[in-house]
Amino acid sequence: MVQYSTKLLQSSQSSLQEGITLVSMKLPFDEMLDSAGKARPHYQIFHNWLKQQSDTLMGLKRAEADLIFRRVGITFAVYGDDLGSERTIPFDQVPRIFTAKEWAQLEAGLRQRVTALNRFIYDVYHEEEIIKSGIIPAEQIFNNAQYRPEMRHVSVPRNIYAQIAGIDIVRAGEGEFYVLEDNLRVPSGVSYMVEDRKMMMRLFPDLFQKYRVAPVEHYPDLLLECLKSVKPNDVKKPNVVLLTPGMYNSAYFEHSYLAQQMGVELVEGKDLFVKNEQVFMRTTQGPERVDVIYRRVDDDFLDPLAFRSDSTLGVAGLLSAYRAGNVTLANAIGTGIADDKSIYPYVPRMIEFYLGEQPSDSKWKFQQGSKTITVQVSGRYSANHTGIRLDAALKHIGIASLPYFVARHALQDGRLIQVLPDWYFKTYYSGDAWLLYPPTRHLPPKLSVFIQFLAEKLAGSRPFVDAWYGPQCVWP
């Protein structure tokens, strides 16, 4: 073990003599102050306001927040904690402020990541292309405790397995973020974020007159809209419920809060039953069919007939109704395979494999002579199929990057126009062309001749390839 002492830090020569190497570590990033100790531009107003507040006032405000949280019951349980089973939610009077530009960068990266993770979950339970390609070893998937063979070839609405994702982010520097972990099984905690915002508005309303703050209170409405969007195909007006393990669960406040805010029933396993591969809820008016279950119960406890037989938290026969397509579970069973720590290192490869993108593809680079500029983009969806991108551009969804040969006819007849024609649009794939053919050692003679012909013609002729394949930014 290396011990760091004042003497060692003062003398690098003595450190070398003692056989110890001192490593310079990057200082933690200060959200509010820059390296010179000055407030960052987007924190300037808050910094000036904070200096005017006394320590006594801030202490009283913090005590008021704790008191309100306890009175309202906004707490969470800590299992195995000797200090007590209930704690008030974490609350910081100093907010973390993101600029709109920085938030757009985060949003684009998270959309890309969650899209790739959903594609991955679908793939491992269907074609297994990422395994066949050798990107992820088969044993990494099939020997994983989170892999659910019961989900093989099970179709889910819109092929979306993780409707709700909790991605833990840490800042490494200005405009630089890292993902600590992906939470796709039963992500929780969003209600505390909403309540923290409400508390800030109650305690310091004047701050919200100084900043244009993006709202968060409409999250339950967005959540309900999302859940309804993945209803079974034969249902017109879906009945949504929130399935909770019960009042002794650590996140029970959040379960009851979200159910109340969405206006849906909060149910436990004993409130539901399965008949003819359909799920019903027991009510005073008789059985009522359930179409979408926002489940806050782990896979192992969902169905005692399929998973843990000793579970009293789930619903017997739920898996059979789910496999029949008569009920939607959000999130889907088996999503844990994508947020397992052993899978985490493969996510950048997933993004490239499923989306045809790099993690940095949300940054578009333009070149004009020796000058290069980078623009952060945040598209509403991404696709690695040029035909889909062309169709999106023609339907006025936004600006698309397309190879010239794909956009040529639409450009010629005026349905598309080229954006920034004086700039060269650089992508990770610019100037590349791929020839794909079956992996066999015995190629037909004609195919061998054709491959040789292309190799000779394209070898070293980068300008020819760029002119043929070079991507264009086009606008409808």
PDB file of N, CA, C and O in Angstrom, residues 213-252:
ATOM      1  N   VAL A 213     -36.406  27.703 -16.299  1.00  0.00           N
ATOM      2  CA  VAL A 213     -36.151  26.325 -15.909  1.00  0.00           C
ATOM      3  C   VAL A 213     -37.117  25.393 -16.639  1.00  0.00           C
ATOM      4  O   VAL A 213     -38.326  25.618 -16.643  1.00  0.00           O
ATOM      5  N   ALA A 214     -36.581  24.354 -17.256  1.00  0.00           N
ATOM      6  CA  ALA A 214     -37.421  23.364 -17.936  1.00  0.00           C
ATOM      7  C   ALA A 214     -38.273  22.630 -16.899  1.00  0.00           C
ATOM      8  O   ALA A 214     -37.788  22.270 -15.832  1.00  0.00           O
ATOM      9  N   PRO A 215     -39.552  22.384 -17.193  1.00  0.00           N
ATOM     10  CA  PRO A 215     -40.445  21.745 -16.212  1.00  0.00           C
ATOM     11  C   PRO A 215     -40.178  20.257 -16.085  1.00  0.00           C
ATOM     12  O   PRO A 215     -39.684  19.607 -16.998  1.00  0.00           O
ATOM     13  N   VAL A 216     -40.541  19.701 -14.926  1.00  0.00           N
ATOM     14  CA  VAL A 216     -40.448  18.253 -14.693  1.00  0.00           C
ATOM     15  C   VAL A 216     -41.742  17.694 -14.131  1.00  0.00           C
ATOM     16  O   VAL A 216     -41.922  16.481 -14.075  1.00  0.00           O
ATOM     17  N   GLU A 217     -42.658  18.599 -13.718  1.00  0.00           N
ATOM     18  CA  GLU A 217     -43.854  18.125 -13.024  1.00  0.00           C
ATOM     19  C   GLU A 217     -44.805  17.331 -13.923  1.00  0.00           C
ATOM     20  O   GLU A 217     -45.701  16.635 -13.437  1.00  0.00           O
ATOM     21  N   HIS A 218     -44.599  17.412 -15.245  1.00  0.00           N
ATOM     22  CA  HIS A 218     -45.473  16.678 -16.157  1.00  0.00           C
ATOM     23  C   HIS A 218     -44.969  15.254 -16.413  1.00  0.00           C
ATOM     24  O   HIS A 218     -45.528  14.558 -17.264  1.00  0.00           O
ATOM     25  N   TYR A 219     -43.951  14.820 -15.681  1.00  0.00           N
ATOM     26  CA  TYR A 219     -43.422  13.470 -15.895  1.00  0.00           C
ATOM     27  C   TYR A 219     -44.497  12.383 -15.786  1.00  0.00           C
ATOM     28  O   TYR A 219     -44.544  11.482 -16.621  1.00  0.00           O
ATOM     29  N   PRO A 220     -45.381  12.399 -14.761  1.00  0.00           N
ATOM     30  CA  PRO A 220     -46.406  11.339 -14.693  1.00  0.00           C
ATOM     31  C   PRO A 220     -47.288  11.285 -15.944  1.00  0.00           C
ATOM     32  O   PRO A 220     -47.705  10.200 -16.364  1.00  0.00           O
ATOM     33  N   ASP A 221     -47.581  12.444 -16.540  1.00  0.00           N
ATOM     34  CA  ASP A 221     -48.385  12.455 -17.773  1.00  0.00           C
ATOM     35  C   ASP A 221     -47.628  11.779 -18.913  1.00  0.00           C
ATOM     36  O   ASP A 221     -48.213  11.012 -19.691  1.00  0.00           O
ATOM     37  N   LEU A 222     -46.333  12.068 -19.010  1.00  0.00           N
ATOM     38  CA  LEU A 222     -45.514  11.445 -20.054  1.00  0.00           C
ATOM     39  C   LEU A 222     -45.400   9.942 -19.817  1.00  0.00           C
ATOM     40  O   LEU A 222     -45.424   9.148 -20.771  1.00  0.00           O
ATOM     41  N   LEU A 223     -45.274   9.556 -18.559  1.00  0.00           N
ATOM     42  CA  LEU A 223     -45.165   8.138 -18.219  1.00  0.00           C
ATOM     43  C   LEU A 223     -46.437   7.391 -18.619  1.00  0.00           C
ATOM     44  O   LEU A 223     -46.379   6.312 -19.227  1.00  0.00           O
ATOM     45  N   LEU A 224     -47.590   7.962 -18.295  1.00  0.00           N
ATOM     46  CA  LEU A 224     -48.850   7.314 -18.642  1.00  0.00           C
ATOM     47  C   LEU A 224     -49.020   7.216 -20.155  1.00  0.00           C
ATOM     48  O   LEU A 224     -49.465   6.175 -20.675  1.00  0.00           O
ATOM     49  N   GLU A 225     -48.647   8.263 -20.859  1.00  0.00           N
ATOM     50  CA  GLU A 225     -48.718   8.234 -22.320  1.00  0.00           C
ATOM     51  C   GLU A 225     -47.821   7.142 -22.888  1.00  0.00           C
ATOM     52  O   GLU A 225     -48.201   6.429 -23.822  1.00  0.00           O
ATOM     53  N   CYS A 226     -46.638   6.990 -22.305  1.00  0.00           N
ATOM     54  CA  CYS A 226     -45.702   5.962 -22.739  1.00  0.00           C
ATOM     55  C   CYS A 226     -46.283   4.569 -22.501  1.00  0.00           C
ATOM     56  O   CYS A 226     -46.212   3.699 -23.374  1.00  0.00           O
ATOM     57  N   LEU A 227     -46.863   4.356 -21.328  1.00  0.00           N
ATOM     58  CA  LEU A 227     -47.420   3.044 -20.988  1.00  0.00           C
ATOM     59  C   LEU A 227     -48.590   2.689 -21.902  1.00  0.00           C
ATOM     60  O   LEU A 227     -48.731   1.547 -22.346  1.00  0.00           O
ATOM     61  N   LYS A 228     -49.420   3.662 -22.201  1.00  0.00           N
ATOM     62  CA  LYS A 228     -50.564   3.401 -23.085  1.00  0.00           C
ATOM     63  C   LYS A 228     -50.108   3.102 -24.512  1.00  0.00           C
ATOM     64  O   LYS A 228     -50.777   2.374 -25.247  1.00  0.00           O
ATOM     65  N   SER A 229     -48.968   3.645 -24.897  1.00  0.00           N
ATOM     66  CA  SER A 229     -48.486   3.469 -26.272  1.00  0.00           C
ATOM     67  C   SER A 229     -48.029   2.041 -26.549  1.00  0.00           C
ATOM     68  O   SER A 229     -47.869   1.663 -27.710  1.00  0.00           O
ATOM     69  N   VAL A 230     -47.804   1.243 -25.500  1.00  0.00           N
ATOM     70  CA  VAL A 230     -47.350  -0.133 -25.695  1.00  0.00           C
ATOM     71  C   VAL A 230     -48.441  -1.127 -25.306  1.00  0.00           C
ATOM     72  O   VAL A 230     -48.166  -2.266 -24.920  1.00  0.00           O
ATOM     73  N   LYS A 231     -49.670  -0.719 -25.418  1.00  0.00           N
ATOM     74  CA  LYS A 231     -50.807  -1.592 -25.122  1.00  0.00           C
ATOM     75  C   LYS A 231     -50.844  -2.761 -26.105  1.00  0.00           C
ATOM     76  O   LYS A 231     -50.295  -2.681 -27.208  1.00  0.00           O
ATOM     77  N   PRO A 232     -51.516  -3.845 -25.744  1.00  0.00           N
ATOM     78  CA  PRO A 232     -51.707  -4.944 -26.694  1.00  0.00           C
ATOM     79  C   PRO A 232     -52.433  -4.451 -27.946  1.00  0.00           C
ATOM     80  O   PRO A 232     -53.239  -3.518 -27.896  1.00  0.00           O
ATOM     81  N   ASN A 233     -52.168  -5.095 -29.060  1.00  0.00           N
ATOM     82  CA  ASN A 233     -52.662  -4.608 -30.353  1.00  0.00           C
ATOM     83  C   ASN A 233     -54.179  -4.542 -30.441  1.00  0.00           C
ATOM     84  O   ASN A 233     -54.731  -3.678 -31.135  1.00  0.00           O
ATOM     85  N   ASP A 234     -54.893  -5.446 -29.774  1.00  0.00           N
ATOM     86  CA  ASP A 234     -56.345  -5.501 -29.919  1.00  0.00           C
ATOM     87  C   ASP A 234     -57.093  -4.600 -28.938  1.00  0.00           C
ATOM     88  O   ASP A 234     -58.318  -4.645 -28.856  1.00  0.00           O
ATOM     89  N   VAL A 235     -56.382  -3.766 -28.205  1.00  0.00           N
ATOM     90  CA  VAL A 235     -56.998  -2.915 -27.176  1.00  0.00           C
ATOM     91  C   VAL A 235     -57.039  -1.472 -27.653  1.00  0.00           C
ATOM     92  O   VAL A 235     -56.045  -0.940 -28.150  1.00  0.00           O
ATOM     93  N   LYS A 236     -58.204  -0.833 -27.524  1.00  0.00           N
ATOM     94  CA  LYS A 236     -58.353   0.561 -27.932  1.00  0.00           C
ATOM     95  C   LYS A 236     -58.135   1.519 -26.766  1.00  0.00           C
ATOM     96  O   LYS A 236     -57.439   2.525 -26.897  1.00  0.00           O
ATOM     97  N   LYS A 237     -58.751   1.234 -25.626  1.00  0.00           N
ATOM     98  CA  LYS A 237     -58.596   2.076 -24.444  1.00  0.00           C
ATOM     99  C   LYS A 237     -57.970   1.234 -23.334  1.00  0.00           C
ATOM    100  O   LYS A 237     -58.671   0.557 -22.579  1.00  0.00           O
ATOM    101  N   PRO A 238     -56.653   1.269 -23.234  1.00  0.00           N
ATOM    102  CA  PRO A 238     -55.963   0.379 -22.279  1.00  0.00           C
ATOM    103  C   PRO A 238     -56.224   0.742 -20.828  1.00  0.00           C
ATOM    104  O   PRO A 238     -56.295   1.918 -20.465  1.00  0.00           O
ATOM    105  N   ASN A 239     -56.359  -0.276 -20.014  1.00  0.00           N
ATOM    106  CA  ASN A 239     -56.478  -0.120 -18.572  1.00  0.00           C
ATOM    107  C   ASN A 239     -55.095  -0.364 -17.972  1.00  0.00           C
ATOM    108  O   ASN A 239     -54.556  -1.470 -18.060  1.00  0.00           O
ATOM    109  N   VAL A 240     -54.527   0.667 -17.362  1.00  0.00           N
ATOM    110  CA  VAL A 240     -53.165   0.613 -16.833  1.00  0.00           C
ATOM    111  C   VAL A 240     -53.217   0.512 -15.315  1.00  0.00           C
ATOM    112  O   VAL A 240     -54.015   1.198 -14.662  1.00  0.00           O
ATOM    113  N   VAL A 241     -52.379  -0.339 -14.735  1.00  0.00           N
ATOM    114  CA  VAL A 241     -52.244  -0.425 -13.280  1.00  0.00           C
ATOM    115  C   VAL A 241     -50.769  -0.404 -12.920  1.00  0.00           C
ATOM    116  O   VAL A 241     -49.906  -0.689 -13.757  1.00  0.00           O
ATOM    117  N   LEU A 242     -50.487  -0.058 -11.674  1.00  0.00           N
ATOM    118  CA  LEU A 242     -49.108  -0.105 -11.157  1.00  0.00           C
ATOM    119  C   LEU A 242     -49.044  -1.217 -10.124  1.00  0.00           C
ATOM    120  O   LEU A 242     -49.752  -1.177  -9.116  1.00  0.00           O
ATOM    121  N   LEU A 243     -48.191  -2.195 -10.375  1.00  0.00           N
ATOM    122  CA  LEU A 243     -48.041  -3.352  -9.490  1.00  0.00           C
ATOM    123  C   LEU A 243     -46.907  -3.106  -8.504  1.00  0.00           C
ATOM    124  O   LEU A 243     -45.754  -2.915  -8.886  1.00  0.00           O
ATOM    125  N   THR A 244     -47.234  -3.094  -7.225  1.00  0.00           N
ATOM    126  CA  THR A 244     -46.253  -2.842  -6.168  1.00  0.00           C
ATOM    127  C   THR A 244     -46.081  -4.079  -5.297  1.00  0.00           C
ATOM    128  O   THR A 244     -47.043  -4.854  -5.122  1.00  0.00           O
ATOM    129  N   PRO A 245     -44.900  -4.291  -4.721  1.00  0.00           N
ATOM    130  CA  PRO A 245     -44.732  -5.391  -3.760  1.00  0.00           C
ATOM    131  C   PRO A 245     -45.480  -5.146  -2.458  1.00  0.00           C
ATOM    132  O   PRO A 245     -45.687  -6.074  -1.674  1.00  0.00           O
ATOM    133  N   GLY A 246     -45.850  -3.876  -2.199  1.00  0.00           N
ATOM    134  CA  GLY A 246     -46.577  -3.575  -0.971  1.00  0.00           C
ATOM    135  C   GLY A 246     -45.939  -2.457  -0.173  1.00  0.00           C
ATOM    136  O   GLY A 246     -44.892  -1.908  -0.537  1.00  0.00           O
ATOM    137  N   MET A 247     -46.561  -2.110   0.916  1.00  0.00           N
ATOM    138  CA  MET A 247     -46.175  -0.933   1.700  1.00  0.00           C
ATOM    139  C   MET A 247     -44.818  -1.082   2.379  1.00  0.00           C
ATOM    140  O   MET A 247     -44.237  -0.088   2.833  1.00  0.00           O
ATOM    141  N   TYR A 248     -44.291  -2.290   2.476  1.00  0.00           N
ATOM    142  CA  TYR A 248     -42.997  -2.472   3.138  1.00  0.00           C
ATOM    143  C   TYR A 248     -41.822  -2.367   2.166  1.00  0.00           C
ATOM    144  O   TYR A 248     -40.674  -2.483   2.564  1.00  0.00           O
ATOM    145  N   ASN A 249     -42.115  -2.133   0.900  1.00  0.00           N
ATOM    146  CA  ASN A 249     -41.042  -1.959  -0.068  1.00  0.00           C
ATOM    147  C   ASN A 249     -40.375  -0.597   0.117  1.00  0.00           C
ATOM    148  O   ASN A 249     -41.035   0.386   0.478  1.00  0.00           O
ATOM    149  N   SER A 250     -39.078  -0.539  -0.134  1.00  0.00           N
ATOM    150  CA  SER A 250     -38.322   0.698   0.108  1.00  0.00           C
ATOM    151  C   SER A 250     -38.811   1.872  -0.726  1.00  0.00           C
ATOM    152  O   SER A 250     -38.662   3.030  -0.331  1.00  0.00           O
ATOM    153  N   ALA A 251     -39.402   1.605  -1.886  1.00  0.00           N
ATOM    154  CA  ALA A 251     -39.842   2.691  -2.774  1.00  0.00           C
ATOM    155  C   ALA A 251     -41.363   2.802  -2.817  1.00  0.00           C
ATOM    156  O   ALA A 251     -41.917   3.296  -3.802  1.00  0.00           O
ATOM    157  N   TYR A 252     -42.038   2.384  -1.749  1.00  0.00           N
ATOM    158  CA  TYR A 252     -43.503   2.375  -1.776  1.00  0.00           C
ATOM    159  C   TYR A 252     -44.072   3.773  -1.958  1.00  0.00           C
ATOM    160  O   TYR A 252     -45.103   3.956  -2.615  1.00  0.00           O
TER     161      TYR A 252
END
